[in-house]
Amino acid sequence: GTVTGRARRCGWLDACVIKYASYINGLDSIAITRLDILDELEKLKICVAYKYNGEILEDYPADLDILSKVEPVYEEFDGWKTSTTNIREYDKLPENAKKYLKRLSEVIDTEISIVSVGAGRDETIIIKDIF
């Protein structure tokens, strides 16, 4: 969108694949970048599991054939509908943004240590002992 001028589209976050990536890479924490992109959305969704043949799978399937046939199971969140761009402290984020981040951390079983709210280096929130 930056070069072409077309509107950017956001897909929903697949927390199952992030949980798997975190596990296989031994991550202690992750960074969430460009939270500000979500600022104007009415609703947000996180894929928290997959449905396969009527069964709920909470873990990323190792079998690619199964993976190609799963249906995402989403949890829906209210958006915050306010700019986060100038926020530099976690406590000052909108409540719905904090709920979204907290639930994401729970699902992926990994702490979130950095949240950026823009493209600049100074648009970063360092999080300690929250999740």
CSV table of C-alpha atoms in Angstrom, one decimal, residues 2-110:
chain,number,residue,atom,x,y,z
A,2,THR,CA,2.9,2.4,0.7
A,3,VAL,CA,4.0,2.5,-3.0
A,4,THR,CA,0.8,1.7,-4.8
A,5,GLY,CA,-1.5,3.9,-2.6
A,6,ARG,CA,-4.0,1.0,-2.2
A,7,ALA,CA,-5.7,0.6,1.1
A,8,ARG,CA,-4.0,-2.0,3.3
A,9,ARG,CA,-5.9,-5.0,4.6
A,10,CYS,CA,-5.3,-6.8,7.8
A,11,GLY,CA,-5.8,-10.5,8.2
A,12,TRP,CA,-6.6,-12.0,11.6
A,13,LEU,CA,-3.7,-13.1,13.8
A,14,ASP,CA,-3.1,-16.9,13.9
A,15,ALA,CA,-2.0,-17.4,17.5
A,16,CYS,CA,-1.6,-21.1,17.0
A,17,VAL,CA,1.2,-20.7,14.5
A,18,ILE,CA,2.9,-18.1,16.7
A,19,LYS,CA,2.6,-20.5,19.7
A,20,TYR,CA,4.3,-23.2,17.6
A,21,ALA,CA,7.0,-20.9,16.4
A,22,SER,CA,7.7,-19.7,19.9
A,23,TYR,CA,7.9,-23.3,21.2
A,24,ILE,CA,10.3,-24.6,18.5
A,25,ASN,CA,12.5,-21.5,18.7
A,26,GLY,CA,12.6,-21.5,22.5
A,27,LEU,CA,11.4,-17.9,22.8
A,28,ASP,CA,11.2,-16.2,26.2
A,29,SER,CA,9.2,-13.2,24.8
A,30,ILE,CA,8.0,-11.7,21.6
A,31,ALA,CA,7.6,-8.2,20.1
A,32,ILE,CA,4.3,-7.0,18.7
A,33,THR,CA,5.0,-4.5,16.0
A,34,ARG,CA,2.7,-1.8,14.5
A,35,LEU,CA,-0.2,-2.2,17.0
A,36,ASP,CA,-1.3,1.2,15.6
A,37,ILE,CA,-2.5,-0.4,12.4
A,38,LEU,CA,-5.3,-1.9,14.4
A,39,ASP,CA,-6.4,1.4,16.0
A,40,GLU,CA,-9.4,2.0,13.8
A,41,LEU,CA,-10.9,-1.5,13.6
A,42,GLU,CA,-14.3,-2.1,15.2
A,43,LYS,CA,-13.6,-5.7,16.0
A,44,LEU,CA,-10.4,-7.9,16.0
A,45,LYS,CA,-10.0,-11.6,16.0
A,46,ILE,CA,-7.4,-14.0,17.1
A,47,CYS,CA,-7.3,-17.6,15.9
A,48,VAL,CA,-7.0,-19.6,19.1
A,49,ALA,CA,-7.5,-23.1,17.7
A,50,TYR,CA,-8.4,-25.1,14.6
A,51,LYS,CA,-11.4,-27.2,13.9
A,52,TYR,CA,-10.8,-30.5,12.0
A,53,ASN,CA,-13.4,-33.1,11.4
A,54,GLY,CA,-15.5,-31.7,14.2
A,55,GLU,CA,-12.6,-31.8,16.7
A,56,ILE,CA,-10.9,-28.8,18.2
A,57,LEU,CA,-7.1,-28.7,17.8
A,58,GLU,CA,-5.4,-26.2,20.1
A,59,ASP,CA,-1.9,-27.0,18.7
A,60,TYR,CA,-0.5,-26.4,15.2
A,61,PRO,CA,-0.9,-29.7,13.3
A,62,ALA,CA,2.3,-31.4,12.2
A,63,ASP,CA,0.5,-33.1,9.3
A,64,LEU,CA,0.3,-30.8,6.3
A,65,ASP,CA,-2.7,-32.7,5.0
A,66,ILE,CA,-4.6,-31.9,8.2
A,67,LEU,CA,-3.4,-28.3,8.2
A,68,SER,CA,-4.8,-27.8,4.7
A,69,LYS,CA,-8.2,-28.8,5.9
A,70,VAL,CA,-8.5,-27.0,9.2
A,71,GLU,CA,-11.0,-24.2,9.9
A,72,PRO,CA,-9.8,-21.4,12.2
A,73,VAL,CA,-11.5,-20.9,15.6
A,74,TYR,CA,-11.6,-17.2,16.5
A,75,GLU,CA,-12.0,-15.2,19.6
A,76,GLU,CA,-13.4,-11.8,18.9
A,77,PHE,CA,-12.4,-8.6,20.6
A,78,ASP,CA,-13.7,-5.0,20.6
A,79,GLY,CA,-11.4,-2.6,18.9
A,80,TRP,CA,-10.2,0.5,20.8
A,81,LYS,CA,-11.0,3.1,18.1
A,82,THR,CA,-8.4,5.6,19.3
A,83,SER,CA,-4.8,6.4,18.3
A,84,THR,CA,-2.0,4.6,20.1
A,85,THR,CA,0.7,6.3,18.1
A,86,ASN,CA,1.8,8.7,20.8
A,87,ILE,CA,1.6,6.3,23.7
A,88,ARG,CA,4.9,5.2,25.3
A,89,GLU,CA,3.8,3.4,28.4
A,90,TYR,CA,1.8,0.1,28.6
A,91,ASP,CA,-0.6,1.4,31.3
A,92,LYS,CA,-1.7,4.2,29.0
A,93,LEU,CA,-2.8,1.9,26.2
A,94,PRO,CA,-6.6,1.7,25.7
A,95,GLU,CA,-8.2,-1.0,27.9
A,96,ASN,CA,-9.3,-3.0,24.8
A,97,ALA,CA,-5.7,-3.0,23.4
A,98,LYS,CA,-4.4,-4.3,26.7
A,99,LYS,CA,-7.1,-7.1,26.8
A,100,TYR,CA,-6.1,-8.1,23.2
A,101,LEU,CA,-2.4,-8.2,24.1
A,102,LYS,CA,-3.1,-10.1,27.4
A,103,ARG,CA,-5.1,-12.7,25.7
A,104,LEU,CA,-2.6,-13.1,22.9
A,105,SER,CA,0.1,-13.7,25.4
A,106,GLU,CA,-2.0,-16.3,27.1
A,107,VAL,CA,-2.8,-18.2,23.9
A,108,ILE,CA,0.8,-18.3,22.7
A,109,ASP,CA,2.1,-19.0,26.2
A,110,THR,CA,4.9,-16.5,25.7
